[in-house]
Coordinates of C-alpha atoms in Angstrom, one line a residue:
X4 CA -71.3 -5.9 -90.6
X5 CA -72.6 -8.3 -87.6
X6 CA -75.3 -7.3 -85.6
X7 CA -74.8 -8.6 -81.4
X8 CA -77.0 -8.1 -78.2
X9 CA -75.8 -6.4 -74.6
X10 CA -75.8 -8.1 -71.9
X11 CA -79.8 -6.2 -71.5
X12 CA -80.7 -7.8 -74.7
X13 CA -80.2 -4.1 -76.7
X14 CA -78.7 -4.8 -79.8
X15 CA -76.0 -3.4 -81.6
X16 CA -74.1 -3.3 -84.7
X17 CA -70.3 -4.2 -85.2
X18 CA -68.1 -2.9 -87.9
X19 CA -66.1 -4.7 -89.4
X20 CA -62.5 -3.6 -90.9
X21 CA -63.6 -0.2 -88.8
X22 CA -60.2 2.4 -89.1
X23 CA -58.7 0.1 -91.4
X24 CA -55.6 1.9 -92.8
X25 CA -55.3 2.9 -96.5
X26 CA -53.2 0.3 -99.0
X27 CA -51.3 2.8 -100.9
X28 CA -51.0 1.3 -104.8
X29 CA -50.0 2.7 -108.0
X30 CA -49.2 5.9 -108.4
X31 CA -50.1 7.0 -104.6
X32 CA -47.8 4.9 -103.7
X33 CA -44.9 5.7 -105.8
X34 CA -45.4 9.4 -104.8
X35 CA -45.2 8.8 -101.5
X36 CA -42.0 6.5 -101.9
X37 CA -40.6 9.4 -103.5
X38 CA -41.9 12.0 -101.0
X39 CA -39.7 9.5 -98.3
X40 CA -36.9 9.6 -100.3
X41 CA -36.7 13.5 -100.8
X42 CA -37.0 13.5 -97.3
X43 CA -33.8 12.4 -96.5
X44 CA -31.6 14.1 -99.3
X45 CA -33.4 17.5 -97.6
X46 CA -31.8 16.7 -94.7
X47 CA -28.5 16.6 -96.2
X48 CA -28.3 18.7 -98.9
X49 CA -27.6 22.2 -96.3
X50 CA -24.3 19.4 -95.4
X51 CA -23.0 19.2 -99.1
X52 CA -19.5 20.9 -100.0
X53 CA -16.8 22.6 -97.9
X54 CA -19.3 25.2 -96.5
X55 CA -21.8 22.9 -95.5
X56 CA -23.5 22.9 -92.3
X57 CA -23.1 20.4 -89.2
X58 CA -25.6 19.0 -88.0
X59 CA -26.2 17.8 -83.9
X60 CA -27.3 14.2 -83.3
X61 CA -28.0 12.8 -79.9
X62 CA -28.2 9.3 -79.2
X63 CA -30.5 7.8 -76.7
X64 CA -27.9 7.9 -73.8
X65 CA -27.3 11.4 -74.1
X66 CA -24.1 11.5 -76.4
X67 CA -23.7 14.3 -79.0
X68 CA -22.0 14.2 -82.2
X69 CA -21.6 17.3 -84.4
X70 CA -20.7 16.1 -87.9
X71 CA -21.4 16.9 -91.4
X72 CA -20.4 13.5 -93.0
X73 CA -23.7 12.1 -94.3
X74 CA -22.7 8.5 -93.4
X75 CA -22.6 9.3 -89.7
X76 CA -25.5 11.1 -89.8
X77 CA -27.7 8.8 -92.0
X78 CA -25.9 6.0 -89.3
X79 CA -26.9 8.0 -86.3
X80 CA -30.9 9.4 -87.7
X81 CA -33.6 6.7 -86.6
X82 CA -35.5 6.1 -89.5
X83 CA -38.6 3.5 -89.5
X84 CA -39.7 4.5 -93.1
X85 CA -38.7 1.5 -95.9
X86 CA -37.9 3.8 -98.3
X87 CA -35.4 5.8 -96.0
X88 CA -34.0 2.9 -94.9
X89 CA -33.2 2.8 -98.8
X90 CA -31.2 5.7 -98.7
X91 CA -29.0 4.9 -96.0
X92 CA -28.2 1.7 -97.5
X93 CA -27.2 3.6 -100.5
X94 CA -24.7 5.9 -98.4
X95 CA -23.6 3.1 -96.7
X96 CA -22.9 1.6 -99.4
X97 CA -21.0 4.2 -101.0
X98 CA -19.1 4.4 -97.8
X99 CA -18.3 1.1 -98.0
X100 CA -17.2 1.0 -101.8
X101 CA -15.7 4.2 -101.8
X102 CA -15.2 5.6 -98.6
X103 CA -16.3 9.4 -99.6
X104 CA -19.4 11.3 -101.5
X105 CA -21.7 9.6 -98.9
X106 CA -23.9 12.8 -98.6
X107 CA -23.6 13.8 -102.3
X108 CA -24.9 10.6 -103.4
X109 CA -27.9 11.0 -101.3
X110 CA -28.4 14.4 -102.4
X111 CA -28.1 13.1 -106.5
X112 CA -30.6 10.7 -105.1
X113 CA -33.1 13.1 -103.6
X114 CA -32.9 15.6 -107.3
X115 CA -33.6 12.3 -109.2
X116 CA -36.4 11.6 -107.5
X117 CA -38.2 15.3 -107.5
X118 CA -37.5 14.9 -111.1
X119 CA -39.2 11.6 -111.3
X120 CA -42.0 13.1 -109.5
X121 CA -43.0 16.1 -112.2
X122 CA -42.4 13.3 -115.1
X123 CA -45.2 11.3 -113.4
X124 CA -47.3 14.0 -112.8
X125 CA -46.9 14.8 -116.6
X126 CA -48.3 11.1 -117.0
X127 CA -45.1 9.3 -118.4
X128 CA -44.8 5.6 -117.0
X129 CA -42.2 5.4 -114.2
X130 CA -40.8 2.1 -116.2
X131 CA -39.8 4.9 -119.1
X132 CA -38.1 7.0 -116.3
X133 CA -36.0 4.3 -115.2
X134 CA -35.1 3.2 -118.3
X135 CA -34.2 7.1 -119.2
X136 CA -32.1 7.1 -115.9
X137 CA -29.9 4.2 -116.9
X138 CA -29.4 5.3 -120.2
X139 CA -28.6 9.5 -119.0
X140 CA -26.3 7.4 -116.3
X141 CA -24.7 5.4 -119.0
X142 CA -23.7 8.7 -120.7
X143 CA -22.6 10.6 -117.6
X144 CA -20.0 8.0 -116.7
X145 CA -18.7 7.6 -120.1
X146 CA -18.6 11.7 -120.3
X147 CA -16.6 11.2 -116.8
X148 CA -14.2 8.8 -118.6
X149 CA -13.4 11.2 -121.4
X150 CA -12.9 14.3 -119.1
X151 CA -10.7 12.4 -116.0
X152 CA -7.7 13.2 -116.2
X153 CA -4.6 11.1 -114.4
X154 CA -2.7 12.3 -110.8
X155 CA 0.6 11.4 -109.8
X156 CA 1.1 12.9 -106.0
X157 CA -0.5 15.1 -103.7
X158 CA 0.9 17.9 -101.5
X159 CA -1.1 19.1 -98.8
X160 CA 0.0 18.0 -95.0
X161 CA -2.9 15.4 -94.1
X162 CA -3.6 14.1 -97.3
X163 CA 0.1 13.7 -97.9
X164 CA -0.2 11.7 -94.3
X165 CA -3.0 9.4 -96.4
X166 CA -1.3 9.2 -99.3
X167 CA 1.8 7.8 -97.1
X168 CA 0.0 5.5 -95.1
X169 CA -1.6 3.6 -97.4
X170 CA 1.5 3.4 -99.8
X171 CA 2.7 1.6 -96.9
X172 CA 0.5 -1.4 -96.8
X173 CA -1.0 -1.3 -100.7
X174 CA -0.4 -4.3 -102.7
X175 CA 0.4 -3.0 -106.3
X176 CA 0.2 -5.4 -108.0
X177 CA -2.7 -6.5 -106.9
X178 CA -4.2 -2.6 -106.8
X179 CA -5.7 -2.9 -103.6
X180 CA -5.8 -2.0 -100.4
X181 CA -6.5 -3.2 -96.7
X182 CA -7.5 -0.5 -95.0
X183 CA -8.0 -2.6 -91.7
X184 CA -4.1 -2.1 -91.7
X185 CA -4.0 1.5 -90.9
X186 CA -5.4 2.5 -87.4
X187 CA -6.6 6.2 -87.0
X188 CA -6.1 7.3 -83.4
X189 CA -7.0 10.5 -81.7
X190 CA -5.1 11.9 -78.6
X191 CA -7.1 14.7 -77.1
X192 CA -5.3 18.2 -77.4
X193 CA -2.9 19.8 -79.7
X194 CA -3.7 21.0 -83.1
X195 CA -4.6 19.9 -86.5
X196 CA -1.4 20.8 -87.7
X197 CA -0.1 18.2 -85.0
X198 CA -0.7 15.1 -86.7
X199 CA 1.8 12.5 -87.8
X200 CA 2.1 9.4 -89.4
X201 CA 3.5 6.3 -86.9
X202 CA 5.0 3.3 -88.7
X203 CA 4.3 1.2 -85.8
X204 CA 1.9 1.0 -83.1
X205 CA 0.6 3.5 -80.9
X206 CA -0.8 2.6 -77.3
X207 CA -3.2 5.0 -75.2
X208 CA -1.4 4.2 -72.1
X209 CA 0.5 6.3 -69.6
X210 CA 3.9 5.5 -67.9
X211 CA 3.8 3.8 -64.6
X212 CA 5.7 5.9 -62.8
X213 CA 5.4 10.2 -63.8
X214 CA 9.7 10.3 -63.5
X215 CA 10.0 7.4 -66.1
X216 CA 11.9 8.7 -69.5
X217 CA 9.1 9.5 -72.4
X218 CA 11.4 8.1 -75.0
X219 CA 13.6 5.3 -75.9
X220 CA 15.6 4.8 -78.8
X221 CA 16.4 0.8 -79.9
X222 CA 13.5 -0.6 -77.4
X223 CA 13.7 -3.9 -76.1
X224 CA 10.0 -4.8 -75.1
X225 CA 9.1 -7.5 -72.6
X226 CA 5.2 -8.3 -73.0
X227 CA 4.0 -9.6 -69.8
X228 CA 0.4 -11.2 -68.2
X229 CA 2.0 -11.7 -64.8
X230 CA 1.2 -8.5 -62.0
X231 CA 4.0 -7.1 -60.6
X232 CA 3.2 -8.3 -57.2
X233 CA 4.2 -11.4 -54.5
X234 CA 2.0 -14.1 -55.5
X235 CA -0.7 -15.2 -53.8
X236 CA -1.6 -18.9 -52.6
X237 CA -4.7 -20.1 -53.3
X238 CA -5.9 -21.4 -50.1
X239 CA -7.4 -18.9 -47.7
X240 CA -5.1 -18.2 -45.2
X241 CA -4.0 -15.7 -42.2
X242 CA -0.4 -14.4 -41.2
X243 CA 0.1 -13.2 -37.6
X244 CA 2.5 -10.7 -37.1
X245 CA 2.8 -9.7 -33.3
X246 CA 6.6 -8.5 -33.6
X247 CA 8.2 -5.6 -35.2
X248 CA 10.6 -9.0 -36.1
X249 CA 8.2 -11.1 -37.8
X250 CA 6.7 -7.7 -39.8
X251 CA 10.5 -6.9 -40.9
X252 CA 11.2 -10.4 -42.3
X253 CA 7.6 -9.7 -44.3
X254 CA 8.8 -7.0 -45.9
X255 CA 12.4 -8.1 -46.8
X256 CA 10.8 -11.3 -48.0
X257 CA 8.3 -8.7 -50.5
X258 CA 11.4 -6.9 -51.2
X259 CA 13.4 -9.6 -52.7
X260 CA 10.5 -11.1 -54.6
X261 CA 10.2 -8.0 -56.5
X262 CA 14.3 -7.3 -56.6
X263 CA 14.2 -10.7 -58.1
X264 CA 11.0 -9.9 -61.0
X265 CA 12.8 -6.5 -61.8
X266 CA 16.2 -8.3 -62.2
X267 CA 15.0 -10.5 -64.4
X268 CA 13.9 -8.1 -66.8
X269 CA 17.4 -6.2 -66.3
X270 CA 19.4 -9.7 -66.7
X271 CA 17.5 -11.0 -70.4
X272 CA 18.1 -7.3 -71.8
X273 CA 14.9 -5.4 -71.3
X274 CA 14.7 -1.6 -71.6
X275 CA 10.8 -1.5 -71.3
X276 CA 8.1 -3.6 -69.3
X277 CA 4.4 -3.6 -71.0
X278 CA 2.2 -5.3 -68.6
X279 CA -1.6 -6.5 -69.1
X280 CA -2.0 -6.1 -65.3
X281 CA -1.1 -3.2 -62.9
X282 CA 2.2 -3.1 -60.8
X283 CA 2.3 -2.7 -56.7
X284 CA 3.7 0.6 -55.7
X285 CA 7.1 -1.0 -54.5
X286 CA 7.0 -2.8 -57.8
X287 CA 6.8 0.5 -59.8
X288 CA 9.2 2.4 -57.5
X289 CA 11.7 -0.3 -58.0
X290 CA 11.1 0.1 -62.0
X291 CA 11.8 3.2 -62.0
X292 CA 15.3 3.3 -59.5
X293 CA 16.1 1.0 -61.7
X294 CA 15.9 2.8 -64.8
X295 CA 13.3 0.5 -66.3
X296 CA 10.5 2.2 -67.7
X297 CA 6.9 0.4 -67.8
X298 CA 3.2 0.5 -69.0
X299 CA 0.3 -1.1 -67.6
X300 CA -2.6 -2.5 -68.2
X301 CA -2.1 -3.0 -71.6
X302 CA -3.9 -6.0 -73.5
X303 CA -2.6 -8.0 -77.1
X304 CA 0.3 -8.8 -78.6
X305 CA 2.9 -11.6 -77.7
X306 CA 3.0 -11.9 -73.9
X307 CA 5.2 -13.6 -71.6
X308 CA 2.6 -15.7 -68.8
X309 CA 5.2 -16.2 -66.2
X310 CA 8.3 -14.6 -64.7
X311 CA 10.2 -17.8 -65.2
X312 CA 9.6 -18.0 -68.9
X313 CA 11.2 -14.4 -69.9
X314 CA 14.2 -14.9 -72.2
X315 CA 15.5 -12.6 -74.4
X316 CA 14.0 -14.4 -77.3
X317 CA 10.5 -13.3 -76.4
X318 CA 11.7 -9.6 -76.4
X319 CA 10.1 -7.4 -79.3
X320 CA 12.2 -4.9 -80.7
X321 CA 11.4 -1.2 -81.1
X322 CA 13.3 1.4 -83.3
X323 CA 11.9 4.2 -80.9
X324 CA 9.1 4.7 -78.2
X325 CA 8.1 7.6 -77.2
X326 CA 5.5 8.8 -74.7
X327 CA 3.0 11.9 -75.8
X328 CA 0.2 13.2 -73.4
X329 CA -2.0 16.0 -74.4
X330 CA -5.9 17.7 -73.4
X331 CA -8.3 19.2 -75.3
X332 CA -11.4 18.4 -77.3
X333 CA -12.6 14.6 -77.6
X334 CA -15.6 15.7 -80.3
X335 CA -13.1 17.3 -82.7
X336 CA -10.9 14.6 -82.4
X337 CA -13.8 12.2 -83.7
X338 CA -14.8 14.6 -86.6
X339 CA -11.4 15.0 -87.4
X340 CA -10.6 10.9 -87.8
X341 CA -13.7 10.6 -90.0
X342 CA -12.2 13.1 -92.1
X343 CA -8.8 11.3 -92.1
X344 CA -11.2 8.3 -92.8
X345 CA -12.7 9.8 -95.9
X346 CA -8.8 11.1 -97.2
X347 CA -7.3 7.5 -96.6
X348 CA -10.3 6.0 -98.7
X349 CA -9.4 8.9 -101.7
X350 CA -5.9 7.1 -101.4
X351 CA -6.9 3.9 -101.7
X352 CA -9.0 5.0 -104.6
X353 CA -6.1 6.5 -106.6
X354 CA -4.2 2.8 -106.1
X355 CA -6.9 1.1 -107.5
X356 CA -7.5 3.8 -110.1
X357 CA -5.3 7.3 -110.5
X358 CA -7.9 9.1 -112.4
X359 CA -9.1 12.0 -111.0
X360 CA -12.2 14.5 -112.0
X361 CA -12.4 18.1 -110.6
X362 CA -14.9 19.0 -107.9
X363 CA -15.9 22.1 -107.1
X364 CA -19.7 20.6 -109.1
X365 CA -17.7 21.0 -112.2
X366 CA -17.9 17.4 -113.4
X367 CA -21.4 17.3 -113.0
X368 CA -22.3 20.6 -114.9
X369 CA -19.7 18.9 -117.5
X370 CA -22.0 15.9 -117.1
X371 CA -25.2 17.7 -117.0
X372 CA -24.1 19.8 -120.7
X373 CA -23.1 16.2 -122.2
X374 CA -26.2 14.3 -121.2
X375 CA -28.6 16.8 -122.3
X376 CA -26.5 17.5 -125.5
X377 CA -27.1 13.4 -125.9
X378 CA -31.0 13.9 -125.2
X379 CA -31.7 14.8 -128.3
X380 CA -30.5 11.9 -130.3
X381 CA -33.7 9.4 -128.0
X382 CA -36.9 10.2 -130.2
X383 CA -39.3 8.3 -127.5
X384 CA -40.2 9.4 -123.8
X385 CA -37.4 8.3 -122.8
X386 CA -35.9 11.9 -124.1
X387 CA -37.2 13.2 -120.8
X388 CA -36.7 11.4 -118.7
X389 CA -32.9 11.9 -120.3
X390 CA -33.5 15.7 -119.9
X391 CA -34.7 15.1 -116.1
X392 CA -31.6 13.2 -115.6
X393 CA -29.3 16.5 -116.3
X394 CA -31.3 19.0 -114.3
X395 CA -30.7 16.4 -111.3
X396 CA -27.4 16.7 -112.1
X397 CA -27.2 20.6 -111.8
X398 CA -29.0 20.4 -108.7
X399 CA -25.8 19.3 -106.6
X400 CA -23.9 22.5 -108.1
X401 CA -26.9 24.0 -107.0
X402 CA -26.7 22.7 -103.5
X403 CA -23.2 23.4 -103.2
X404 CA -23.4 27.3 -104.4
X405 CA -26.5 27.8 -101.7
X406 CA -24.5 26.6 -99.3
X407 CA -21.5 28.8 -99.8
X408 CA -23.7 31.9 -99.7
X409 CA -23.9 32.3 -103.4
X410 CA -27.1 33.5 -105.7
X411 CA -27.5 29.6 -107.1
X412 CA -29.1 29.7 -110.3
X413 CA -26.9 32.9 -111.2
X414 CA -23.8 31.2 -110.2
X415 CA -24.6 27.8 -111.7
X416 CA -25.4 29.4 -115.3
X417 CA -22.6 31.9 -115.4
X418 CA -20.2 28.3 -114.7
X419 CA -22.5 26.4 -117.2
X420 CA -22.1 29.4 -119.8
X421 CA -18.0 29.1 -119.2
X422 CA -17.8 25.8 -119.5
X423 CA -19.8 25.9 -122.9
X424 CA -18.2 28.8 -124.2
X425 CA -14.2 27.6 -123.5
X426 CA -15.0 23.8 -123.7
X427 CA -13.2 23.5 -120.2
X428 CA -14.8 20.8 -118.0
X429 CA -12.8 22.0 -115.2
X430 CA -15.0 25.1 -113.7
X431 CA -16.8 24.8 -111.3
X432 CA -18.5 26.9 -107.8
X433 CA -16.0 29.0 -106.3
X434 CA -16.7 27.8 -102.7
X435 CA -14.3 29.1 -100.8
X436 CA -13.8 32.5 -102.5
X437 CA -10.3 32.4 -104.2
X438 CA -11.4 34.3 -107.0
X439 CA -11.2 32.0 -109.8
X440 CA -13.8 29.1 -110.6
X441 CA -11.2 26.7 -112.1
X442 CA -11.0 23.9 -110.0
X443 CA -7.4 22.9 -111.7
X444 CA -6.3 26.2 -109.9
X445 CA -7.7 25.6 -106.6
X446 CA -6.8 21.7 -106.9
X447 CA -9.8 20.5 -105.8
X448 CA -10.5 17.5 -107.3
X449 CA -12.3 13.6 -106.5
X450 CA -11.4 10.1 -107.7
X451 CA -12.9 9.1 -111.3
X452 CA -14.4 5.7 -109.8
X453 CA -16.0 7.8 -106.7
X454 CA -17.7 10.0 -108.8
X455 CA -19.0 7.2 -111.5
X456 CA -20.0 5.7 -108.5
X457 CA -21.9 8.0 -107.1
X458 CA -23.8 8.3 -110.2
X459 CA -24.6 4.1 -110.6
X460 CA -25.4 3.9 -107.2
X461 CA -28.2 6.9 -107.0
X462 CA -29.7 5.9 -110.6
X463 CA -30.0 2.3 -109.2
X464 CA -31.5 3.5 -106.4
X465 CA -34.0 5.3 -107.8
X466 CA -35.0 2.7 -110.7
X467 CA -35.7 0.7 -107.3
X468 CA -38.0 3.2 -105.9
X469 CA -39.7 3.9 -109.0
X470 CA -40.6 0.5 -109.6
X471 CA -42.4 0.2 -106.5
X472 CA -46.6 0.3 -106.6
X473 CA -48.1 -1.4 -104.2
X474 CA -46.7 -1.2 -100.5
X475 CA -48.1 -4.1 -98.4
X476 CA -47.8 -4.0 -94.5
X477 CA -48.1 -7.3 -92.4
X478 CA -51.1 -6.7 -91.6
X479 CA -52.8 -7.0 -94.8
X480 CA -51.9 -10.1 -95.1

């Protein structure tokens, strides 16, 4: 406190540190870390499972995207909280690592932490919750390990698409995969059912010319960076034409400049022009009497920079192209790649490791039965913590039987019940209402390493959080 004069000699006091925020410590602080984190995992836990719901983000320009894949979403959301931030870098890095469960590790996250929270309030030490967690995690992965089960092929359309495409550039015997290699394209139009697998390239590119043939067997490709047009001198000039003569010789002269450009392509064995620039219109009618179909403004690959330099050495070679043009809906098309996205990651996955666990929730109720089986054998605090660590686990069975409509805690302990009662890890939430909760059946299944995963990542992420009690701002320094 200071005490100061007005400029009329008044006096008046100043105080000092006035509005000064609260430093949260301790275990204020730790609850409202957790309160952050639970925050996010709400957000995605209605997105969880086949019958999850989309959600509608809009970026700051104006453009929409309707997706339910938690790493676009948690990509897309503008978060400012620290601990938030957290949890995107935890999907994003299970998007990186894995390539799918992005929203389901998130939503493991958030149980773990509402879990963490009634343990505090119960006055255990957060440092005996995290060690609980790792050793419940610990448990869960080996229980994984014991139940996964090994997978050979796969049958349905698009997956079998994956499954091809990376088997096309995976190094065995190195059991990995670049998945830079494979480019997912969307062409606007058509059908889900339309979708094929090019072993080649594919360029969004029209023909020059609407009567040009849309496909060529045996293509002989001539890359060039040189228009299709006279060339132009590169001093400013002017040409006077005052005769129907002089305007004649103009045009024979353009004429035979591009006879001579097209001929050239004819003469070194050519059967299609991909240019980076456009053509002239006489250029492309030419091309086409010809019979020499073309494509411009295209950019890459191995191009030719002058006319004078084309031989048929510098040709690429094609088995087949062929031209495809379709309309239809760009924003399916986008949510549709992400999904293709997500399936070629699974592939990649079963190269590096072809054990497999059933979905459907089942390996986590498996999971959930095993680690609080294991509780019992921890005689310190750390037994609930252990305890905690399976309800989290139920809670994404949970999640995924709310979201399909069902009654959750009915559902989830009918499937628990079965699981106990035939010693079949393989049940799990009937989803999608085929009338039998063995996930063998409905072959729905996820990748042994995406799974353990999943579990390493959120435990890790939560020993982080709960280890957190003080949070300083820059301006308490």
């Amino acid at each position: 406190m200071a005490l100061a004069f007005d400029e009329y000699g008044r006096p008046f006091i100043i105080l000092k540190e006035q509005e000064q925020k609260t430093r949260l410590r301790g275990i204020e602080a730790q609850k409202a870390n957790i309160s952050a984190g639970k925050a996010v995992a709400r957000i995605l836990r209605t997105s969880l499972g086949p019958k999850g719901m989309d959600k509608m983000l809009q970026s700051p320009d104006g453009d929409v995207t309707i997706t339910n894949d938690g790493a676009t979403i948690l990509e897309q959301m503008d978060v400012d909280n620290q601990i938030a931030k957290l949890m995107v870098e935890l999907s994003r890095s299970q998007d990186y690592e894995i390539g799918d469960g992005t929203t389901g590790v998130v939503v493991m996250a958030g149980a773990l932490l509402e879990q963490a929270e009634r343990l505090l309030e119960r006055g255990i030490h957060p440092i005996r919750i995290a060690e609980g967690y790792e050793m419940a995690s610990r448990i869960a992965v080996e229980h994984l390990d014991h139940i996964a089960q090994n997978v050979n092929r796969c049958k349905r359309p698009l997956a079998e698409i994956s499954v091809k495409a990376v088997l096309s550039v995976a190094d065995l015997e190195r059991k990995d995969v670049n998945l830079d290699l494979i480019k997912v394209e969307g062409k606007v139009g058509g059908k889900l059912e339309d979708t094929e697998l090019v072993y080649g390239i594919t360029v969004d590119k029209d023909m020059s010319h609407s009567q040009m043939p849309k496909k060529i067997e045996d293509a002989k490709i001539a890359i060039l960076t040189c228009p299709f047009e006279p060339p132009k001198p590169k001093t400013k000039h002017k040409v006077d034409i005052d005769t129907v003569e002089k305007f004649q010789t103009l045009r024979q002269q353009e004429q035979k400049y591009f006879d001579d450009m097209v001929q050239k392509c004819k003469d070194v064995g050519a059967t299609l022009v991909i240019c980076q620039w456009g053509f002239d219109d006489e250029a492309n009618h030419l091309l086409m009497h010809r019979n020499l179909p073309a494509v411009r403004w295209v950019g890459g690959g191995r191009i030719v920079p002058r006319f004078q330099e084309l031989t048929p050495e510098k040709l690429g070679r094609m088995a087949s192209f062929v031209f495809d043009d379709a309309l239809g809906n760009k924003m399916m098309i986008e949510e549709i790649k992400r999904s293709i996205h997500d399936a070629l990651c699974v592939a990649r996955n079963l190269i590096r490791n072809n054990s497999i666990v059933y979905g459907g929730g089942s390996a986590e109720i498996s999971c959930s039965i095993a680690v609080e089986a294991a509780a019992d054998k921890y005689p310190g605090v750390e037994q609930y913590a252990i305890r905690a660590f399976a309800d989290a686990l139920d809670s994404v069975s949970i999640a995924l039987a709310e979201n399909s409509g069902l009654q959750p805690i009915e559902t989830l302990s009918a499937v628990k019940s079965q699981q106990i009662k035939e010693n079949n890890p393989h049940f799990g939430i009937d989803c999608n209402d085929v009338g039998t909760n063995d996930m063998r059946e409905q072959n729905v299944f996820e990748t042994l390493i995406g799974k353990q995963q999943q579990i390493l990542l959120a435990t890790q992420v939560v020993k982080m959080i709960l280890k957190i009690d003080d949070v300083i701002s820059p301006s308490d320094y």
